[in-house]
């Protein structure tokens, strides 16, 4: 459950609520106890007032909770507004937040800086725009309604996985599985990736790993370490399937496989098939422009 409060007017004087003053908000909950008695529970929340610059807000800003609340409100607006209007609303909210709390010099992108309490929020909004909650292409109305219903009921951690899936890398060089960027550059030929998108759990094998599997190296005693590498993501995926409700769809694929689309659709397309090729789209001296 979430409560949203909108500022009625930012032009009203704030002298009655000087910065540093304590404010209180109370929630009264009335419910029927199993004993048959009606009870009232009062929850009091304390907060501080701040000045018009709102710099004090940054110190206590929970960017993960804010991203989930933004996603829920965007989903709510999608029920009665055009999806393109909702996407523009998400963009405006992000622009207003960044322009208010960031530090930068005009026309110098290298000077852009956000506080650590706000640094992850823009990338969460990027993945929200590309998620199934706001993008209805190639999805039935029932599927879209199911996704939107689930995110409105799940907790913050599960909702974050829906917005920005977790991507783990398994390889001989790195040792234990490690999280990697949700980017196409992470799709390397000598690694295995485990994507947890809440509704889908995908195991992806690179070209080299898949070639070793096709050669049957995992069945040879001298390559038992390769067999352990293949089993590690499968065990982790099984644990996710056991603990989660609703049970996600389990997918195993490899580079170039038909089911690879479940992974490539969620990663940032920083590299493409044309990145290292020459032609009318670009070359070594004239690389193609990629818009993400």
Short mmCIF file of C-alpha atoms in Angstrom, two decimals:
data_model
loop_
_atom_site.label_atom_id
_atom_site.label_comp_id
_atom_site.label_asym_id
_atom_site.label_seq_id
_atom_site.Cartn_x
_atom_site.Cartn_y
_atom_site.Cartn_z
CA UNK A 1 0.00 0.00 0.00
CA UNK A 2 1.30 3.46 -0.89
CA UNK A 3 0.17 6.99 -0.06
CA UNK A 4 0.91 9.87 -2.44
CA UNK A 5 0.93 13.52 -1.38
CA UNK A 6 0.91 16.34 -3.89
CA UNK A 7 2.11 19.88 -3.18
CA UNK A 8 -0.89 22.16 -3.62
CA UNK A 9 1.13 25.27 -4.45
CA UNK A 10 4.84 26.03 -4.34
CA UNK A 11 4.23 29.79 -4.41
CA UNK A 12 2.70 30.00 -0.93
CA UNK A 13 4.95 31.44 1.78
CA UNK A 14 6.55 28.86 4.04
CA UNK A 15 7.11 31.15 7.02
CA UNK A 16 4.48 29.23 9.01
CA UNK A 17 6.55 26.05 8.57
CA UNK A 18 10.19 27.14 9.00
CA UNK A 19 12.99 24.72 8.07
CA UNK A 20 13.81 22.25 10.82
CA UNK A 21 10.33 22.25 12.30
CA UNK A 22 8.89 18.85 13.09
CA UNK A 23 5.74 17.65 11.36
CA UNK A 24 3.54 14.66 12.11
CA UNK A 25 1.22 12.51 10.05
CA UNK A 26 -1.20 10.02 11.57
CA UNK A 27 -2.91 7.03 9.99
CA UNK A 28 -6.02 5.66 11.71
CA UNK A 29 -6.77 2.03 10.85
CA UNK A 30 -10.07 0.50 11.95
CA UNK A 31 -10.44 -3.27 11.69
CA UNK A 32 -12.45 -6.17 13.10
CA UNK A 33 -10.44 -8.46 15.38
CA UNK A 34 -11.01 -12.25 15.24
CA UNK A 35 -12.45 -11.95 18.76
CA UNK A 36 -15.32 -9.92 17.32
CA UNK A 37 -14.20 -6.56 18.70
CA UNK A 38 -13.59 -3.49 16.60
CA UNK A 39 -10.15 -2.00 17.08
CA UNK A 40 -8.41 1.19 16.06
CA UNK A 41 -4.66 1.35 15.41
CA UNK A 42 -2.96 4.73 15.14
CA UNK A 43 0.39 5.04 13.35
CA UNK A 44 2.29 8.32 13.67
CA UNK A 45 4.99 9.31 11.17
CA UNK A 46 7.37 12.19 11.88
CA UNK A 47 9.07 14.37 9.27
CA UNK A 48 11.01 17.63 9.03
CA UNK A 49 10.07 20.71 7.04
CA UNK A 50 12.66 22.10 4.65
CA UNK A 51 13.19 25.27 2.66
CA UNK A 52 12.33 25.82 -1.00
CA UNK A 53 15.70 24.44 -2.14
CA UNK A 54 14.83 21.05 -0.62
CA UNK A 55 18.48 20.05 -0.32
CA UNK A 56 17.76 18.33 3.01
CA UNK A 57 15.58 15.81 1.19
CA UNK A 58 18.58 14.23 -0.53
CA UNK A 59 20.03 12.92 2.72
CA UNK A 60 16.96 10.80 3.44
CA UNK A 61 15.91 10.03 -0.13
CA UNK A 62 15.22 6.34 -0.75
CA UNK A 63 15.72 6.02 -4.50
CA UNK A 64 14.65 2.38 -4.65
CA UNK A 65 11.34 3.05 -2.90
CA UNK A 66 10.85 6.18 -5.03
CA UNK A 67 11.36 4.16 -8.22
CA UNK A 68 8.76 1.60 -7.15
CA UNK A 69 6.28 4.32 -6.21
CA UNK A 70 6.82 6.03 -9.56
CA UNK A 71 6.30 2.73 -11.35
CA UNK A 72 3.05 2.05 -9.51
CA UNK A 73 1.71 5.51 -10.22
CA UNK A 74 2.72 5.21 -13.88
CA UNK A 75 0.91 1.87 -14.09
CA UNK A 76 -2.16 3.49 -12.50
CA UNK A 77 -2.11 6.29 -15.06
CA UNK A 78 -1.73 3.77 -17.89
CA UNK A 79 -5.21 2.44 -17.16
CA UNK A 80 -6.82 5.72 -18.27
CA UNK A 81 -4.17 7.48 -20.38
CA UNK A 82 -2.32 6.79 -23.58
CA UNK A 83 0.97 4.92 -23.00
CA UNK A 84 2.93 7.62 -24.84
CA UNK A 85 1.54 10.24 -22.45
CA UNK A 86 2.61 8.16 -19.48
CA UNK A 87 6.12 7.80 -20.89
CA UNK A 88 6.35 11.55 -21.31
CA UNK A 89 5.17 12.00 -17.72
CA UNK A 90 7.93 9.67 -16.50
CA UNK A 91 10.46 11.66 -18.52
CA UNK A 92 9.24 14.96 -17.09
CA UNK A 93 9.44 13.67 -13.52
CA UNK A 94 13.01 12.48 -14.07
CA UNK A 95 14.06 15.75 -15.72
CA UNK A 96 12.57 17.79 -12.88
CA UNK A 97 14.33 15.68 -10.25
CA UNK A 98 17.72 15.74 -11.96
CA UNK A 99 17.60 19.45 -12.77
CA UNK A 100 16.71 20.21 -9.15
CA UNK A 101 19.36 18.13 -7.36
CA UNK A 102 22.19 17.62 -9.86
CA UNK A 103 25.34 19.66 -10.35
CA UNK A 104 26.56 20.41 -13.86
CA UNK A 105 27.89 23.07 -16.18
CA UNK A 106 25.90 23.81 -19.33
CA UNK A 107 27.16 22.12 -22.52
CA UNK A 108 29.68 20.02 -20.54
CA UNK A 109 28.30 16.51 -19.94
CA UNK A 110 31.47 15.43 -18.12
CA UNK A 111 30.64 17.80 -15.26
CA UNK A 112 27.29 16.17 -14.51
CA UNK A 113 27.11 14.84 -10.95
CA UNK A 114 24.38 13.33 -8.78
CA UNK A 115 24.53 12.54 -5.10
CA UNK A 116 24.89 8.81 -4.22
CA UNK A 117 21.34 8.87 -2.83
CA UNK A 118 20.07 9.73 -6.34
CA UNK A 119 22.61 8.07 -8.64
CA UNK A 120 20.66 4.85 -9.35
CA UNK A 121 17.25 6.46 -9.86
CA UNK A 122 17.80 7.54 -13.52
CA UNK A 123 18.79 4.04 -14.65
CA UNK A 124 15.77 2.58 -12.86
CA UNK A 125 13.56 4.98 -14.80
CA UNK A 126 15.32 3.96 -18.03
CA UNK A 127 14.49 0.31 -17.46
CA UNK A 128 10.97 1.21 -16.34
CA UNK A 129 10.35 2.88 -19.70
CA UNK A 130 11.44 -0.33 -21.47
CA UNK A 131 9.51 -2.68 -19.19
CA UNK A 132 6.32 -4.60 -19.91
CA UNK A 133 4.42 -2.29 -17.59
CA UNK A 134 4.57 0.67 -19.98
CA UNK A 135 5.48 -1.03 -23.27
CA UNK A 136 2.52 -3.04 -24.56
CA UNK A 137 4.02 -4.07 -27.91
CA UNK A 138 4.04 -7.84 -28.51
CA UNK A 139 1.97 -8.50 -25.39
CA UNK A 140 -1.69 -9.43 -25.07
CA UNK A 141 -4.03 -7.28 -22.94
CA UNK A 142 -4.33 -10.13 -20.42
CA UNK A 143 -0.54 -10.42 -20.11
CA UNK A 144 -0.15 -6.67 -19.63
CA UNK A 145 -2.91 -6.62 -17.01
CA UNK A 146 -1.23 -9.50 -15.16
CA UNK A 147 2.13 -7.70 -15.03
CA UNK A 148 0.54 -4.48 -13.79
CA UNK A 149 -1.50 -6.27 -11.13
CA UNK A 150 1.54 -8.06 -9.72
CA UNK A 151 3.73 -4.96 -9.39
CA UNK A 152 0.95 -3.20 -7.49
CA UNK A 153 0.95 -5.97 -4.86
CA UNK A 154 4.60 -6.99 -4.46
CA UNK A 155 7.12 -5.54 -2.02
CA UNK A 156 9.91 -3.15 -2.91
CA UNK A 157 12.64 -5.73 -3.58
CA UNK A 158 10.50 -7.85 -5.89
CA UNK A 159 9.25 -4.75 -7.69
CA UNK A 160 12.83 -3.61 -8.29
CA UNK A 161 13.60 -6.96 -9.93
CA UNK A 162 10.60 -6.45 -12.21
CA UNK A 163 11.80 -2.97 -13.18
CA UNK A 164 15.52 -3.73 -13.50
CA UNK A 165 16.25 -7.46 -13.70
CA UNK A 166 19.28 -8.95 -11.97
CA UNK A 167 22.02 -10.36 -14.20
CA UNK A 168 24.66 -12.76 -12.83
CA UNK A 169 27.77 -13.95 -14.65
CA UNK A 170 29.36 -17.41 -14.26
CA UNK A 171 32.83 -18.01 -15.69
CA UNK A 172 36.14 -19.77 -15.00
CA UNK A 173 38.03 -16.49 -14.63
CA UNK A 174 35.83 -14.67 -12.12
CA UNK A 175 35.30 -17.47 -9.58
CA UNK A 176 31.94 -17.15 -7.74
CA UNK A 177 29.00 -15.71 -9.70
CA UNK A 178 29.12 -11.95 -9.82
CA UNK A 179 26.55 -9.31 -10.84
CA UNK A 180 27.23 -7.57 -14.15
CA UNK A 181 25.72 -4.64 -15.97
CA UNK A 182 22.38 -5.17 -17.68
CA UNK A 183 24.06 -4.39 -20.98
CA UNK A 184 24.65 -6.20 -24.25
CA UNK A 185 28.40 -5.89 -23.61
CA UNK A 186 27.96 -8.50 -20.85
CA UNK A 187 26.98 -11.14 -23.41
CA UNK A 188 30.46 -12.65 -23.83
CA UNK A 189 31.23 -15.94 -25.59
CA UNK A 190 33.02 -17.56 -22.62
CA UNK A 191 30.46 -16.91 -19.85
CA UNK A 192 27.08 -18.14 -18.64
CA UNK A 193 24.49 -15.55 -17.64
CA UNK A 194 21.53 -15.92 -15.30
CA UNK A 195 18.80 -13.33 -15.78
CA UNK A 196 16.19 -12.93 -13.05
CA UNK A 197 13.38 -10.77 -14.44
CA UNK A 198 10.86 -11.97 -11.80
CA UNK A 199 8.42 -13.27 -14.43
CA UNK A 200 11.20 -15.01 -16.38
CA UNK A 201 14.39 -16.78 -15.30
CA UNK A 202 16.80 -17.17 -18.21
CA UNK A 203 20.07 -19.12 -18.42
CA UNK A 204 22.17 -17.99 -21.39
CA UNK A 205 25.34 -19.65 -22.65
CA UNK A 206 27.93 -17.88 -24.77
CA UNK A 207 29.14 -19.24 -28.08
CA UNK A 208 32.27 -20.86 -26.64
CA UNK A 209 30.40 -22.42 -23.71
CA UNK A 210 27.72 -23.80 -26.02
CA UNK A 211 30.37 -25.25 -28.36
CA UNK A 212 31.96 -27.08 -25.42
CA UNK A 213 28.53 -28.42 -24.43
CA UNK A 214 27.88 -29.67 -27.95
CA UNK A 215 31.28 -31.40 -27.87
CA UNK A 216 30.29 -33.19 -24.65
CA UNK A 217 33.13 -31.89 -22.49
CA UNK A 218 30.88 -31.93 -19.42
CA UNK A 219 30.67 -35.74 -19.65
CA UNK A 220 34.44 -36.25 -19.39
CA UNK A 221 36.11 -36.72 -16.02
CA UNK A 222 39.02 -34.45 -16.87
CA UNK A 223 36.54 -31.58 -17.40
CA UNK A 224 34.56 -31.94 -14.17
CA UNK A 225 35.11 -28.24 -13.45
CA UNK A 226 33.20 -27.41 -16.64
CA UNK A 227 30.36 -29.63 -15.49
CA UNK A 228 30.25 -27.73 -12.16
CA UNK A 229 30.15 -24.45 -14.07
CA UNK A 230 27.09 -25.63 -16.02
CA UNK A 231 25.31 -26.84 -12.89
CA UNK A 232 25.90 -23.68 -10.81
CA UNK A 233 23.39 -21.37 -12.59
CA UNK A 234 20.87 -24.24 -12.81
CA UNK A 235 20.97 -24.68 -9.02
CA UNK A 236 20.52 -20.95 -8.44
CA UNK A 237 17.64 -20.84 -10.92
CA UNK A 238 15.96 -23.79 -9.18
CA UNK A 239 16.17 -21.94 -5.87
CA UNK A 240 14.48 -18.90 -7.41
CA UNK A 241 11.71 -21.05 -8.89
CA UNK A 242 11.14 -22.72 -5.50
CA UNK A 243 10.89 -19.52 -3.46
CA UNK A 244 8.89 -17.30 -5.81
CA UNK A 245 5.16 -17.02 -6.33
CA UNK A 246 3.92 -16.75 -9.01
CA UNK A 247 6.40 -19.25 -10.41
CA UNK A 248 8.41 -17.59 -13.21
CA UNK A 249 8.94 -19.10 -16.62
CA UNK A 250 12.23 -21.02 -16.85
CA UNK A 251 14.19 -20.61 -20.09
CA UNK A 252 17.51 -22.08 -21.21
CA UNK A 253 19.09 -20.69 -24.32
CA UNK A 254 22.41 -19.84 -25.95
CA UNK A 255 23.94 -17.21 -28.20
CA UNK A 256 21.96 -17.16 -31.44
CA UNK A 257 19.16 -19.31 -30.02
CA UNK A 258 15.50 -18.50 -30.63
CA UNK A 259 14.85 -17.95 -26.92
CA UNK A 260 17.72 -15.48 -26.63
CA UNK A 261 15.21 -12.70 -27.22
CA UNK A 262 14.07 -12.92 -23.57
CA UNK A 263 17.54 -11.72 -22.57
CA UNK A 264 18.35 -9.31 -25.38
CA UNK A 265 15.01 -7.53 -24.91
CA UNK A 266 15.98 -6.52 -21.37
CA UNK A 267 19.63 -5.50 -21.76
CA UNK A 268 20.77 -2.07 -22.87
CA UNK A 269 21.66 -2.34 -26.60
CA UNK A 270 25.02 -0.58 -26.37
CA UNK A 271 26.46 -2.93 -29.01
CA UNK A 272 24.84 -4.36 -32.14
CA UNK A 273 25.76 -6.64 -35.01
CA UNK A 274 26.94 -3.57 -36.94
CA UNK A 275 29.24 -2.30 -34.21
CA UNK A 276 32.33 -3.95 -35.68
CA UNK A 277 31.30 -3.99 -39.34
CA UNK A 278 31.84 -1.56 -42.14
CA UNK A 279 29.22 -0.49 -44.60
CA UNK A 280 26.67 2.24 -45.12
CA UNK A 281 25.86 2.22 -41.39
CA UNK A 282 29.45 2.99 -40.43
CA UNK A 283 32.94 1.59 -40.22
CA UNK A 284 36.18 1.81 -38.24
CA UNK A 285 36.62 5.48 -39.16
CA UNK A 286 32.93 6.34 -39.15
CA UNK A 287 31.11 4.32 -36.49
CA UNK A 288 27.31 4.23 -36.65
CA UNK A 289 25.35 6.36 -34.24
CA UNK A 290 23.46 4.23 -31.74
CA UNK A 291 20.42 5.62 -29.97
CA UNK A 292 19.46 3.79 -26.77
#
